[in-house]
PDB file of C-alpha atoms in Angstrom:
ATOM      1  CA  UNK A   2      25.816  48.216  71.766  1.00 73.00           C
ATOM      2  CA  UNK A   3      23.703  51.357  71.881  1.00 87.00           C
ATOM      3  CA  UNK A   4      20.074  50.764  70.879  1.00 93.00           C
ATOM      4  CA  UNK A   5      20.200  46.990  71.462  1.00 94.00           C
ATOM      5  CA  UNK A   6      18.746  45.255  74.530  1.00 96.00           C
ATOM      6  CA  UNK A   7      19.076  41.513  75.121  1.00 95.00           C
ATOM      7  CA  UNK A   8      16.476  39.935  77.401  1.00 96.00           C
ATOM      8  CA  UNK A   9      17.304  36.719  79.247  1.00 95.00           C
ATOM      9  CA  UNK A  10      15.567  34.160  81.420  1.00 94.00           C
ATOM     10  CA  UNK A  11      18.459  33.164  83.649  1.00 91.00           C
ATOM     11  CA  UNK A  12      21.154  32.580  80.980  1.00 92.00           C
ATOM     12  CA  UNK A  13      18.757  31.718  78.135  1.00 92.00           C
ATOM     13  CA  UNK A  14      18.286  34.439  75.496  1.00 93.00           C
ATOM     14  CA  UNK A  15      14.555  35.174  75.068  1.00 95.00           C
ATOM     15  CA  UNK A  16      14.510  38.267  72.823  1.00 96.00           C
ATOM     16  CA  UNK A  17      16.561  41.131  71.431  1.00 95.00           C
ATOM     17  CA  UNK A  18      15.067  44.627  71.057  1.00 97.00           C
ATOM     18  CA  UNK A  19      16.518  46.797  68.287  1.00 96.00           C
ATOM     19  CA  UNK A  20      15.724  50.511  68.523  1.00 96.00           C
ATOM     20  CA  UNK A  21      15.657  52.651  65.396  1.00 94.00           C
ATOM     21  CA  UNK A  22      18.499  54.741  66.859  1.00 93.00           C
ATOM     22  CA  UNK A  23      21.232  52.065  66.424  1.00 94.00           C
ATOM     23  CA  UNK A  24      24.252  53.810  64.898  1.00 93.00           C
ATOM     24  CA  UNK A  25      25.383  52.143  61.658  1.00 92.00           C
ATOM     25  CA  UNK A  26      27.901  53.115  59.001  1.00 91.00           C
ATOM     26  CA  UNK A  27      27.734  50.695  56.093  1.00 91.00           C
ATOM     27  CA  UNK A  28      26.333  47.387  57.303  1.00 92.00           C
ATOM     28  CA  UNK A  29      26.209  45.975  60.819  1.00 92.00           C
ATOM     29  CA  UNK A  30      25.005  42.483  61.684  1.00 92.00           C
ATOM     30  CA  UNK A  31      23.395  42.382  65.104  1.00 93.00           C
ATOM     31  CA  UNK A  32      22.996  38.658  65.756  1.00 92.00           C
ATOM     32  CA  UNK A  33      25.614  36.054  66.556  1.00 89.00           C
ATOM     33  CA  UNK A  34      26.917  34.175  63.484  1.00 85.00           C
ATOM     34  CA  UNK A  35      25.415  30.930  64.805  1.00 82.00           C
ATOM     35  CA  UNK A  36      21.875  32.330  65.160  1.00 86.00           C
ATOM     36  CA  UNK A  37      19.371  30.916  62.617  1.00 83.00           C
ATOM     37  CA  UNK A  38      18.268  34.483  61.800  1.00 85.00           C
ATOM     38  CA  UNK A  39      20.963  36.864  60.674  1.00 89.00           C
ATOM     39  CA  UNK A  40      19.673  40.335  61.533  1.00 93.00           C
ATOM     40  CA  UNK A  41      21.519  43.306  60.106  1.00 92.00           C
ATOM     41  CA  UNK A  42      21.072  46.980  59.348  1.00 93.00           C
ATOM     42  CA  UNK A  43      22.336  48.763  56.259  1.00 93.00           C
ATOM     43  CA  UNK A  44      23.026  52.484  56.220  1.00 93.00           C
ATOM     44  CA  UNK A  45      24.415  53.232  52.767  1.00 93.00           C
ATOM     45  CA  UNK A  46      25.228  56.406  50.877  1.00 93.00           C
ATOM     46  CA  UNK A  47      23.449  57.327  47.654  1.00 95.00           C
ATOM     47  CA  UNK A  48      25.121  55.655  44.701  1.00 96.00           C
ATOM     48  CA  UNK A  49      26.241  52.600  46.640  1.00 94.00           C
ATOM     49  CA  UNK A  50      25.339  49.343  44.930  1.00 94.00           C
ATOM     50  CA  UNK A  51      25.689  45.723  45.891  1.00 92.00           C
ATOM     51  CA  UNK A  52      26.577  43.321  43.061  1.00 94.00           C
ATOM     52  CA  UNK A  53      23.845  40.843  42.044  1.00 94.00           C
ATOM     53  CA  UNK A  54      24.231  37.635  44.047  1.00 95.00           C
ATOM     54  CA  UNK A  55      22.657  34.475  45.445  1.00 94.00           C
ATOM     55  CA  UNK A  56      23.241  33.018  48.902  1.00 88.00           C
ATOM     56  CA  UNK A  57      25.108  29.734  49.188  1.00 90.00           C
ATOM     57  CA  UNK A  58      24.407  26.978  51.694  1.00 85.00           C
ATOM     58  CA  UNK A  59      27.515  25.138  52.890  1.00 85.00           C
ATOM     59  CA  UNK A  60      25.503  22.325  54.466  1.00 85.00           C
ATOM     60  CA  UNK A  61      21.807  21.544  54.985  1.00 85.00           C
ATOM     61  CA  UNK A  62      20.205  23.651  57.714  1.00 80.00           C
ATOM     62  CA  UNK A  63      18.436  22.144  60.693  1.00 82.00           C
ATOM     63  CA  UNK A  64      16.051  24.444  62.520  1.00 82.00           C
ATOM     64  CA  UNK A  65      15.516  23.485  66.161  1.00 82.00           C
ATOM     65  CA  UNK A  66      13.258  26.385  67.103  1.00 83.00           C
ATOM     66  CA  UNK A  67      11.078  28.952  65.362  1.00 89.00           C
ATOM     67  CA  UNK A  68      12.320  32.518  65.712  1.00 93.00           C
ATOM     68  CA  UNK A  69      10.328  35.565  64.696  1.00 95.00           C
ATOM     69  CA  UNK A  70      11.154  39.189  64.042  1.00 96.00           C
ATOM     70  CA  UNK A  71       8.616  41.987  64.337  1.00 97.00           C
ATOM     71  CA  UNK A  72       9.384  45.359  62.733  1.00 97.00           C
ATOM     72  CA  UNK A  73       7.042  48.175  63.782  1.00 98.00           C
ATOM     73  CA  UNK A  74       6.297  50.069  60.574  1.00 97.00           C
ATOM     74  CA  UNK A  75       3.923  52.464  62.322  1.00 97.00           C
ATOM     75  CA  UNK A  76       2.128  52.769  65.645  1.00 97.00           C
ATOM     76  CA  UNK A  77       2.935  51.546  69.131  1.00 98.00           C
ATOM     77  CA  UNK A  78       2.815  48.005  70.536  1.00 98.00           C
ATOM     78  CA  UNK A  79       3.660  46.266  73.782  1.00 98.00           C
ATOM     79  CA  UNK A  80       5.360  42.878  73.513  1.00 98.00           C
ATOM     80  CA  UNK A  81       5.178  40.717  76.634  1.00 98.00           C
ATOM     81  CA  UNK A  82       7.879  38.051  76.941  1.00 97.00           C
ATOM     82  CA  UNK A  83       7.374  34.710  78.663  1.00 96.00           C
ATOM     83  CA  UNK A  84       9.972  32.216  79.809  1.00 91.00           C
ATOM     84  CA  UNK A  85      10.109  28.539  79.003  1.00 80.00           C
ATOM     85  CA  UNK A  86       8.003  27.898  82.142  1.00 85.00           C
ATOM     86  CA  UNK A  87       5.185  30.141  80.843  1.00 88.00           C
ATOM     87  CA  UNK A  88       5.798  32.899  83.400  1.00 93.00           C
ATOM     88  CA  UNK A  89       6.005  36.529  82.257  1.00 96.00           C
ATOM     89  CA  UNK A  90       9.551  37.904  82.262  1.00 96.00           C
ATOM     90  CA  UNK A  91       8.943  41.496  81.148  1.00 95.00           C
ATOM     91  CA  UNK A  92       7.194  43.731  78.619  1.00 97.00           C
ATOM     92  CA  UNK A  93       8.752  46.098  76.107  1.00 98.00           C
ATOM     93  CA  UNK A  94       7.021  48.976  74.328  1.00 98.00           C
ATOM     94  CA  UNK A  95       8.045  49.331  70.698  1.00 98.00           C
ATOM     95  CA  UNK A  96       7.518  52.388  68.526  1.00 98.00           C
ATOM     96  CA  UNK A  97       7.601  52.980  64.794  1.00 98.00           C
ATOM     97  CA  UNK A  98      11.043  51.968  63.488  1.00 97.00           C
ATOM     98  CA  UNK A  99      11.823  49.595  66.375  1.00 97.00           C
ATOM     99  CA  UNK A 100      12.014  45.825  66.040  1.00 97.00           C
ATOM    100  CA  UNK A 101      12.339  42.740  68.201  1.00 98.00           C
ATOM    101  CA  UNK A 102      13.816  39.317  67.512  1.00 97.00           C
ATOM    102  CA  UNK A 103      11.847  36.702  69.445  1.00 97.00           C
ATOM    103  CA  UNK A 104      14.447  33.983  70.060  1.00 95.00           C
ATOM    104  CA  UNK A 105      12.846  31.577  72.533  1.00 93.00           C
ATOM    105  CA  UNK A 106      10.112  31.343  75.149  1.00 93.00           C
ATOM    106  CA  UNK A 107       6.683  32.811  74.441  1.00 94.00           C
ATOM    107  CA  UNK A 108       5.286  36.216  73.629  1.00 96.00           C
ATOM    108  CA  UNK A 109       2.089  38.229  73.419  1.00 96.00           C
ATOM    109  CA  UNK A 110       1.453  41.450  71.500  1.00 97.00           C
ATOM    110  CA  UNK A 111      -0.864  44.278  72.566  1.00 98.00           C
ATOM    111  CA  UNK A 112      -1.622  47.048  70.081  1.00 98.00           C
ATOM    112  CA  UNK A 113      -1.442  50.313  72.047  1.00 98.00           C
ATOM    113  CA  UNK A 114      -2.226  52.331  68.898  1.00 97.00           C
ATOM    114  CA  UNK A 115      -3.421  51.369  65.445  1.00 97.00           C
ATOM    115  CA  UNK A 116      -0.244  49.779  64.137  1.00 97.00           C
ATOM    116  CA  UNK A 117       1.347  48.140  61.130  1.00 97.00           C
ATOM    117  CA  UNK A 118       3.878  45.351  61.770  1.00 97.00           C
ATOM    118  CA  UNK A 119       6.144  43.569  59.318  1.00 96.00           C
ATOM    119  CA  UNK A 120       6.679  39.993  60.574  1.00 94.00           C
ATOM    120  CA  UNK A 121       9.240  37.415  59.445  1.00 93.00           C
ATOM    121  CA  UNK A 122       9.634  33.882  60.798  1.00 88.00           C
ATOM    122  CA  UNK A 123      10.872  30.534  59.585  1.00 82.00           C
ATOM    123  CA  UNK A 124       8.447  28.516  57.521  1.00 77.00           C
ATOM    124  CA  UNK A 125       6.691  26.740  56.107  1.00 74.00           C
ATOM    125  CA  UNK A 126       3.605  27.926  57.975  1.00 70.00           C
ATOM    126  CA  UNK A 127       1.507  24.907  59.056  1.00 74.00           C
ATOM    127  CA  UNK A 128      -1.752  26.892  59.370  1.00 74.00           C
ATOM    128  CA  UNK A 129      -3.492  28.652  62.247  1.00 71.00           C
ATOM    129  CA  UNK A 130      -4.597  25.500  64.092  1.00 75.00           C
ATOM    130  CA  UNK A 131      -1.116  23.915  64.134  1.00 72.00           C
ATOM    131  CA  UNK A 132       1.194  26.951  64.374  1.00 75.00           C
ATOM    132  CA  UNK A 133       0.781  27.939  68.046  1.00 75.00           C
ATOM    133  CA  UNK A 134       0.619  26.458  71.518  1.00 78.00           C
ATOM    134  CA  UNK A 135      -1.086  28.992  73.783  1.00 81.00           C
ATOM    135  CA  UNK A 136       0.316  29.746  77.235  1.00 83.00           C
TER     136      UNK A 136
END
């Protein structure tokens, strides 16, 4: 798919980069249905409305790993991706409007310009001293 880059360590998915140029008409979900995060993009015409709704859960959810999505609101950042063995796989530069889904492995973020990032990850957040294991 144009504007989407999947990054692997061998056959293990590490991250997915989503560029702001992804073509969408209506709504397009970009992650596999089994992924704990369902990432989608809406491109809707003026006057479109979605009926009020709540989301149903068919069965209790079990989260086996913490995933994180970073959306670059403004600026420029470099995200370095690390495999399960702690070795660097590659780095990706993200610009305003781009995003990345961090699926597995590790990551580091370098701010190449003053930047604003919108971050979403599974919670609850256990606090700064318990949330991370540094590589």
